[in-house]
Amino acid sequence: CGYCQPGQIMIAAALLAKNRKPSDEDIDNTMSRALCRCGTYQRIRRAIHRAAQEV
């Protein structure tokens, strides 16, 4: 729905700035601060892993 997207992007960018190869646990712990109404947490995790490959 896009409601949480800006916050998810900012948190993910901060995570990747500190940790270029985050584990699933790193991602889950960091992203737990942003609630997603759609429940797309697994897709968000995959997107962060893909973004980590690009940086």
Coordinates of N, CA and C in Angstrom, one line a residue:
C1 N 0.8 -1.2 0.0 CA 0.0 0.0 0.0 C 0.9 1.3 0.0
G2 N 2.1 1.2 0.4 CA 3.0 2.3 0.4 C 3.0 3.1 1.7
Y3 N 2.2 2.8 2.6 CA 2.1 3.5 3.9 C 3.4 3.6 4.6
C4 N 4.1 2.5 4.7 CA 5.3 2.4 5.5 C 6.6 2.6 4.7
Q5 N 6.4 2.7 3.4 CA 7.6 2.6 2.5 C 8.7 3.6 2.7
P6 N 8.3 4.9 3.0 CA 9.4 5.9 3.2 C 10.3 5.5 4.5
G7 N 9.6 5.1 5.5 CA 10.3 4.6 6.7 C 11.2 3.4 6.5
Q8 N 10.6 2.4 5.7 CA 11.3 1.2 5.4 C 12.6 1.5 4.6
I9 N 12.5 2.4 3.7 CA 13.6 2.8 2.8 C 14.7 3.5 3.7
M10 N 14.3 4.4 4.5 CA 15.3 5.1 5.4 C 16.0 4.2 6.3
I11 N 15.3 3.3 6.9 CA 15.9 2.3 7.9 C 16.8 1.4 7.1
A12 N 16.4 0.9 6.0 CA 17.2 0.0 5.2 C 18.5 0.7 4.7
A13 N 18.4 1.9 4.3 CA 19.6 2.6 3.8 C 20.5 2.8 5.0
A14 N 20.0 3.1 6.2 CA 20.9 3.3 7.3 C 21.6 1.9 7.7
L15 N 20.9 0.9 7.6 CA 21.4 -0.5 7.8 C 22.5 -0.8 6.8
L16 N 22.3 -0.5 5.6 CA 23.3 -0.9 4.5 C 24.5 0.1 4.6
A17 N 24.3 1.3 5.2 CA 25.5 2.2 5.3 C 26.4 1.7 6.4
K18 N 25.8 1.0 7.4 CA 26.6 0.4 8.5 C 27.1 -1.0 8.2
N19 N 26.3 -1.8 7.5 CA 26.6 -3.2 7.3 C 26.3 -3.6 5.8
R20 N 27.3 -3.7 5.0 CA 27.1 -4.0 3.6 C 26.6 -5.4 3.3
K21 N 26.8 -6.3 4.2 CA 26.3 -7.7 4.0 C 25.5 -8.2 5.2
P22 N 24.3 -7.6 5.4 CA 23.5 -7.9 6.6 C 23.0 -9.4 6.5
S23 N 22.9 -10.0 7.6 CA 22.3 -11.4 7.6 C 20.7 -11.2 7.8
D24 N 20.0 -12.2 7.6 CA 18.6 -12.1 7.8 C 18.3 -11.6 9.2
E25 N 19.0 -12.1 10.2 CA 18.8 -11.6 11.6 C 19.1 -10.2 11.7
D26 N 20.2 -9.7 11.1 CA 20.5 -8.2 11.2 C 19.3 -7.4 10.6
I27 N 18.8 -7.9 9.4 CA 17.7 -7.2 8.8 C 16.5 -7.2 9.6
D28 N 16.1 -8.4 10.1 CA 14.9 -8.5 10.9 C 15.0 -7.6 12.2
N29 N 16.1 -7.6 12.9 CA 16.3 -6.8 14.1 C 16.2 -5.3 13.8
T30 N 16.8 -4.9 12.7 CA 16.8 -3.5 12.3 C 15.4 -3.1 11.8
M31 N 14.8 -3.9 11.0 CA 13.5 -3.5 10.4 C 12.3 -3.7 11.3
S32 N 12.6 -4.3 12.4 CA 11.4 -4.5 13.4 C 10.9 -3.1 13.9
R33 N 11.7 -2.1 13.7 CA 11.2 -0.7 14.1 C 10.1 -0.2 13.2
A34 N 10.0 -0.7 12.0 CA 9.0 -0.2 11.1 C 7.9 -1.2 10.9
L35 N 6.7 -0.9 11.2 CA 5.6 -1.8 11.1 C 5.0 -1.7 9.7
C36 N 4.7 -2.8 9.1 CA 4.2 -2.9 7.7 C 2.7 -3.5 7.8
R37 N 1.8 -2.7 7.4 CA 0.4 -3.1 7.5 C 0.1 -4.3 6.5
C38 N 0.8 -4.4 5.4 CA 0.6 -5.4 4.4 C 1.3 -6.7 4.8
G39 N 2.2 -6.7 5.7 CA 2.9 -7.9 6.1 C 3.9 -8.4 5.1
T40 N 4.5 -7.5 4.4 CA 5.5 -8.0 3.3 C 6.9 -8.0 3.8
Y41 N 7.1 -8.5 5.0 CA 8.4 -8.5 5.6 C 9.4 -9.4 4.8
Q42 N 9.0 -10.5 4.3 CA 9.9 -11.4 3.6 C 10.3 -10.7 2.3
R43 N 9.4 -10.0 1.6 CA 9.8 -9.3 0.4 C 10.7 -8.1 0.7
I44 N 10.5 -7.5 1.8 CA 11.4 -6.4 2.2 C 12.8 -6.9 2.5
R45 N 12.9 -8.1 3.2 CA 14.2 -8.7 3.4 C 14.9 -9.0 2.1
R46 N 14.2 -9.6 1.2 CA 14.8 -10.0 -0.1 C 15.3 -8.7 -0.8
A47 N 14.5 -7.6 -0.8 CA 14.9 -6.4 -1.4 C 16.1 -5.8 -0.8
I48 N 16.3 -5.9 0.5 CA 17.5 -5.4 1.2 C 18.7 -6.3 0.8
H49 N 18.5 -7.6 0.7 CA 19.6 -8.4 0.2 C 20.0 -8.0 -1.2
R50 N 19.1 -7.8 -2.1 CA 19.4 -7.4 -3.5 C 20.1 -6.0 -3.5
A51 N 19.6 -5.1 -2.7 CA 20.2 -3.8 -2.6 C 21.7 -3.9 -2.1
A52 N 21.9 -4.8 -1.2 CA 23.3 -5.0 -0.6 C 24.2 -5.5 -1.7
Q53 N 23.7 -6.2 -2.7 CA 24.6 -6.7 -3.8 C 24.9 -5.5 -4.7
E54 N 24.1 -4.5 -4.7 CA 24.3 -3.4 -5.7 C 25.3 -2.3 -5.1
V55 N 25.4 -2.3 -3.8 CA 26.3 -1.2 -3.2 C 27.7 -1.7 -3.1

